[in-house]
Short mmCIF file of C-alpha atoms in Angstrom, two decimals:
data_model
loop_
_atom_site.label_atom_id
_atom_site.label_comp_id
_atom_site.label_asym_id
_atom_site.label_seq_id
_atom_site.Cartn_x
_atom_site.Cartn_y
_atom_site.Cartn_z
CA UNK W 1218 9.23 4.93 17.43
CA UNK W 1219 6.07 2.55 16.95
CA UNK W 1220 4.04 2.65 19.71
CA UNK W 1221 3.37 -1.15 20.06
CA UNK W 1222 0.12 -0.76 22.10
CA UNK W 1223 -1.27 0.90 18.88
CA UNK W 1224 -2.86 -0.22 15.46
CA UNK W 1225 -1.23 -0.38 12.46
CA UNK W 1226 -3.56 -0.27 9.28
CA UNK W 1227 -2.34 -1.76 6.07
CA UNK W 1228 -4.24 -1.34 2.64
CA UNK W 1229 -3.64 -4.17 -0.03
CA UNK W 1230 -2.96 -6.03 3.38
CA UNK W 1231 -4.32 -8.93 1.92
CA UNK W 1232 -2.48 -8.96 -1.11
CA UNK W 1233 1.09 -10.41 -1.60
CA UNK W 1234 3.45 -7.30 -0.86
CA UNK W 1235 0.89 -6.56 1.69
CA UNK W 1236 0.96 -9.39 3.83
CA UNK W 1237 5.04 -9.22 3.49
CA UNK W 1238 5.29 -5.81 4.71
CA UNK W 1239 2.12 -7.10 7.44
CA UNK W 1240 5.01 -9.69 8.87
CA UNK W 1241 8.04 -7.31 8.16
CA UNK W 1242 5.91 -4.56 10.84
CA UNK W 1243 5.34 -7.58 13.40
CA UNK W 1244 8.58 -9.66 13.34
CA UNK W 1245 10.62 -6.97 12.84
CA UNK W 1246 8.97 -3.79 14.17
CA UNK W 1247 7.26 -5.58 17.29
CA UNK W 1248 3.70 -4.23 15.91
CA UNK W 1249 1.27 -6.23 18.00
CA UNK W 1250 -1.94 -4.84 16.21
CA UNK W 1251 -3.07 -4.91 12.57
CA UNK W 1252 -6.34 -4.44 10.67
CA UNK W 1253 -5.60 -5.55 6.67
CA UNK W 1254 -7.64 -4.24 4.28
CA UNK W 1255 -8.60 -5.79 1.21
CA UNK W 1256 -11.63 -5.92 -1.31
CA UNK W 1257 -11.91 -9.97 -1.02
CA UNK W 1258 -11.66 -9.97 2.96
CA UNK W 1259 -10.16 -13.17 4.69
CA UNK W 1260 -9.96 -15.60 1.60
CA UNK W 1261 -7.76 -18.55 0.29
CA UNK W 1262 -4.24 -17.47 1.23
CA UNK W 1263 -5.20 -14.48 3.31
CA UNK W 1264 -6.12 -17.19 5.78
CA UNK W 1265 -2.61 -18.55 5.75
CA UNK W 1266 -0.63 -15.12 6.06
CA UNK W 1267 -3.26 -14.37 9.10
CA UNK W 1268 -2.46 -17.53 11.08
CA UNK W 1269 1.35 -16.99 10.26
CA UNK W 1270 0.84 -13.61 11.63
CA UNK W 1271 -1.19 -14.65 14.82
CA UNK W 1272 1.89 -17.29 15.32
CA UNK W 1273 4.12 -14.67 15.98
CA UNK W 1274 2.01 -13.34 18.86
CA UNK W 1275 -0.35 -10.29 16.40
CA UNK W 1276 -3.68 -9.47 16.78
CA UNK W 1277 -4.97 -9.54 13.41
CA UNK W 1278 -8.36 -8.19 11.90
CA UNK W 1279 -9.23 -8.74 8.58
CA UNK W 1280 -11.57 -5.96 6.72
CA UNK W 1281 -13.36 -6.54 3.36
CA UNK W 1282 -13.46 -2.96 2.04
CA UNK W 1283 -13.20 -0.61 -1.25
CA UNK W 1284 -10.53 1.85 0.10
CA UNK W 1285 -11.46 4.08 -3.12
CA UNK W 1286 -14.73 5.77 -1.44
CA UNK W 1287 -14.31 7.37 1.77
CA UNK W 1288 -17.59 4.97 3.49
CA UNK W 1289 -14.84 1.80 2.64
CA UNK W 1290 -12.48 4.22 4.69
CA UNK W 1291 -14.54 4.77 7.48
CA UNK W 1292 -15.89 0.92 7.32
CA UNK W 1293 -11.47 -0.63 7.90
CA UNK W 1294 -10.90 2.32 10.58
CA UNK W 1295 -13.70 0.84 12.34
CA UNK W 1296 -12.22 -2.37 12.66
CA UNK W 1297 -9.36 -0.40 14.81
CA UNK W 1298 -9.99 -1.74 18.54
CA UNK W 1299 -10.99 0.57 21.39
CA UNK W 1300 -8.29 1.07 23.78
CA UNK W 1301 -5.68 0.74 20.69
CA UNK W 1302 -5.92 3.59 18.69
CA UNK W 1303 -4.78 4.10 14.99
CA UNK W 1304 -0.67 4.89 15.08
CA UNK W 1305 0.02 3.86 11.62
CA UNK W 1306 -0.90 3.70 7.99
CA UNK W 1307 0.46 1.72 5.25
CA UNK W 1308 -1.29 2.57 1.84
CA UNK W 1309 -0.17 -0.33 -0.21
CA UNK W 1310 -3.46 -0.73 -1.90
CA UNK W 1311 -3.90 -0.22 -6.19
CA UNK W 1312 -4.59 -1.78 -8.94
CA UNK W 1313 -3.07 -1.74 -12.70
CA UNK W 1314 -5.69 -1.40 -16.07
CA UNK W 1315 -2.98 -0.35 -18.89
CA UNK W 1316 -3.89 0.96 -22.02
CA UNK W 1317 -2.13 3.73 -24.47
CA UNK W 1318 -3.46 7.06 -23.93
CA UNK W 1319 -5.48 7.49 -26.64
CA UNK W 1320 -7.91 4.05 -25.56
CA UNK W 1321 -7.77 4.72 -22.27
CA UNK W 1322 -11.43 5.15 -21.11
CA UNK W 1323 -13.18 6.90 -18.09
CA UNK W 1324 -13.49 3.83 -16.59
CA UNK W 1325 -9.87 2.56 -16.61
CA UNK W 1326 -8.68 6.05 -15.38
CA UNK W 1327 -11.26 6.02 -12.68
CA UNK W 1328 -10.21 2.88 -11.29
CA UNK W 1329 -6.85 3.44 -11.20
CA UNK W 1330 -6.94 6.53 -9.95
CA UNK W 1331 -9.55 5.32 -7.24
CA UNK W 1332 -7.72 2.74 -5.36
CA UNK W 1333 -4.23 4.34 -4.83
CA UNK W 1334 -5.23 8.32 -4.97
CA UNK W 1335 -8.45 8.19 -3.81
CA UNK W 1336 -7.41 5.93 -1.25
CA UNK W 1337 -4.66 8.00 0.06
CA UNK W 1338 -6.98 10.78 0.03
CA UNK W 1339 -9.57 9.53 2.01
CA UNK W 1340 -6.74 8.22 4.45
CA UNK W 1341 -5.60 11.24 5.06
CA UNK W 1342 -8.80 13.04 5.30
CA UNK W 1343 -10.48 10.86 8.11
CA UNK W 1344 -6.50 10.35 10.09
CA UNK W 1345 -5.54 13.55 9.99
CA UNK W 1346 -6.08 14.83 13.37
CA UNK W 1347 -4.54 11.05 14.77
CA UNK W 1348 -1.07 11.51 16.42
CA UNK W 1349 0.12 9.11 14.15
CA UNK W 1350 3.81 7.26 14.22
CA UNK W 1351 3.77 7.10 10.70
CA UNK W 1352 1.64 7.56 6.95
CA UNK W 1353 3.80 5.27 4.54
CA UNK W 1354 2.44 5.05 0.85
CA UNK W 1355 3.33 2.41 -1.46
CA UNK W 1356 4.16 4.60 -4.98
CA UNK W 1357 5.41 3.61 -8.13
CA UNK W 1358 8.73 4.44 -10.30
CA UNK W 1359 5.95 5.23 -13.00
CA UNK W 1360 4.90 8.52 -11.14
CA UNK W 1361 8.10 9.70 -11.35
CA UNK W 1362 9.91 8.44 -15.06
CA UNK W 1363 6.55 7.37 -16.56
CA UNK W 1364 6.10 3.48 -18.46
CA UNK W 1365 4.50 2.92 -20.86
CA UNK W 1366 0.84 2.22 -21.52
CA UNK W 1367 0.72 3.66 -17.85
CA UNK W 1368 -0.29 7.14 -17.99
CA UNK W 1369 -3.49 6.22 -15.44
CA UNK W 1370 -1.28 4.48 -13.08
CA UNK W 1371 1.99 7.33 -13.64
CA UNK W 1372 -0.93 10.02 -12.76
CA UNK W 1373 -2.43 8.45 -9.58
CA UNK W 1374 1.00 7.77 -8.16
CA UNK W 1375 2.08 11.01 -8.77
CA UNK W 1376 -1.06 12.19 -6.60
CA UNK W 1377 -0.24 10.61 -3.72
CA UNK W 1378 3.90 11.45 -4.00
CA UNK W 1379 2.53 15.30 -3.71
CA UNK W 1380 0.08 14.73 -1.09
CA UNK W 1381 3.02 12.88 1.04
CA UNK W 1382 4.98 16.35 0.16
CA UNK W 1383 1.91 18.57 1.54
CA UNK W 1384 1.28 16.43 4.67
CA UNK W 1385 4.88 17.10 5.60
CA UNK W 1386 4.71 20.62 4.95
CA UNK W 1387 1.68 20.86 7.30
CA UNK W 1388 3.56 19.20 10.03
CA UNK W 1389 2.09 15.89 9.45
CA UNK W 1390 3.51 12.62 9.29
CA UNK W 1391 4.32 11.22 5.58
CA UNK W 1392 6.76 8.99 3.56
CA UNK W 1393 5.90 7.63 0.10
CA UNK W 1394 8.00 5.44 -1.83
CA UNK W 1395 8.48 5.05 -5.41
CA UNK W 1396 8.91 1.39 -5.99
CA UNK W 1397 10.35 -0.16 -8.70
CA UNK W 1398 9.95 -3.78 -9.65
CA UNK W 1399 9.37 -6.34 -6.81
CA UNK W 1400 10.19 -9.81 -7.17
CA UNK W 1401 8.01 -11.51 -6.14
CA UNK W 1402 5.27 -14.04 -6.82
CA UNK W 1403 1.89 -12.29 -7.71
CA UNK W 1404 0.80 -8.73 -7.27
CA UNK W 1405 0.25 -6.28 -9.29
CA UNK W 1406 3.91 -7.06 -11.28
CA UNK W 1407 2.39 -10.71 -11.71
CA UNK W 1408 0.67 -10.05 -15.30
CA UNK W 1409 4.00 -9.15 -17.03
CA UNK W 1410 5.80 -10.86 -19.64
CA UNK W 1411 8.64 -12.10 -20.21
CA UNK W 1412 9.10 -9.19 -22.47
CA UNK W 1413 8.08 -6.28 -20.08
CA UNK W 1414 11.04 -7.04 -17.55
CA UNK W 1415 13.77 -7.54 -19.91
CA UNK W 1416 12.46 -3.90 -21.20
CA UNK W 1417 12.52 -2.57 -17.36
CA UNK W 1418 15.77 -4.06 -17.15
CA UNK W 1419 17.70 -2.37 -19.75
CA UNK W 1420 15.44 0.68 -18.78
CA UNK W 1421 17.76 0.58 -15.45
CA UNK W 1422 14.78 -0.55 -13.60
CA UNK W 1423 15.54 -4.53 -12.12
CA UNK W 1424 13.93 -6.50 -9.20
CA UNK W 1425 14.11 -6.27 -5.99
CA UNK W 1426 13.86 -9.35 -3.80
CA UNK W 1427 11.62 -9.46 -0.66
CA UNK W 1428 14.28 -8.88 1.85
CA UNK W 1429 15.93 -6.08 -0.27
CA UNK W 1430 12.34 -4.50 -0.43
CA UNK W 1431 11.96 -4.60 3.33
CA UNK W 1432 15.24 -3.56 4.26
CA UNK W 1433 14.68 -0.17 1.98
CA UNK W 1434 11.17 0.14 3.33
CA UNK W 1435 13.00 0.15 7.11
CA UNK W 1436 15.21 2.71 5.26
CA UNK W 1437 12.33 5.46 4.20
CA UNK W 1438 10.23 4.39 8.12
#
């Protein structure tokens, strides 16, 4: 169970799937404490999703941070309130650079490999001795079946799928899911073609919508 006293930590909170799965944990899993993590901080819509949040009774912080380096780590868990300790991580934080293998360069793999690995690293590293309700990490189809022109992104998901795996088999709290397409407005998904999803599609691989995503995330929780 969710201890609702607690604080509930999202990365990529203040992106799109972020801030769904931010309301999801308040209207539907009574979570009355959030800190959302993002690299832009409380900007343009963010400021929208945080009052919609705040309507439905949350306390909301907002944290401007680089969840790739373990100081941007240390900087959101600050944000956690005294008196309301850390009880649950959501990792939905990454970003996409695509590229065949042979062009990809330090750079792209670095990045990629930063923000969702590195992130779920440094997660674990500095929460690991928390009595924690729950470590969720947002993964990727790609980690498991591969896509192409995303062997960076196929290769940091498939980090943090066995680091899940070896928290649980320390005892530790862990679920990561391997996500397919979402469907929905923006995100990382929001830069492909018309082209890319009809190839996903008859790859097997077709949208989910919102309320499909949520109801599988209860699911995994």
């Amino acid at each position: 169970p969710i201890d609702r006293d607690g604080t509930v930590l999202v990365t990529g909170g203040t992106g799109v799937l972020g801030g769904l799965v931010a309301e999801w944990l308040v209207s539907v899993c009574g979570v009355r404490r959030l800190v959302l993590v993002g690299r832009g901080g409380l900007v343009g819509s963010v400021v929208g999703c945080v009052e919609r949040l705040e309507g439905l009774g949350a306390v909301v912080r907002v944290v401007a941070a680089d969840v790739s380096s373990r100081a941007g780590v240390v900087e959101a868990l600050g944000a956690v309130e005294v008196g309301h300790p850390l009880t649950g991580v959501v990792h939905a934080a990454g970003v996409v650079d695509d590229g065949v293998v042979g062009s990809l360069s330090g750079g792209q793999v670095g990045v990629v490999m930063g923000g969702k690995a590195g992130g779920a690293w440094w997660l674990h590293e500095l929460t690991r001795g928390l009595e924690l309700s729950f470590f969720l990490v947002f993964s990727s189809l790609a980690g498991v079946v591969g896509s192409a022109g995303q062997a960076n992104y196929a290769a940091a998901n498939g980090f943090v799928d066995g680091l899940v795996q070896w928290r649980r088999s320390c005892g530790l709290v862990g679920q990561s899911v391997a996500w397919g397409l979402w469907d929905v407005v923006g995100g990382m998904a929001g830069g492909l073609s018309v082209g890319d999803v009809a190839r996903m599609s008859r790859g097997g691989v077709t949208g989910l919508s919102a309320s499909e995503g949520l109801e599988l995330l209860g699911a995994a929780m």
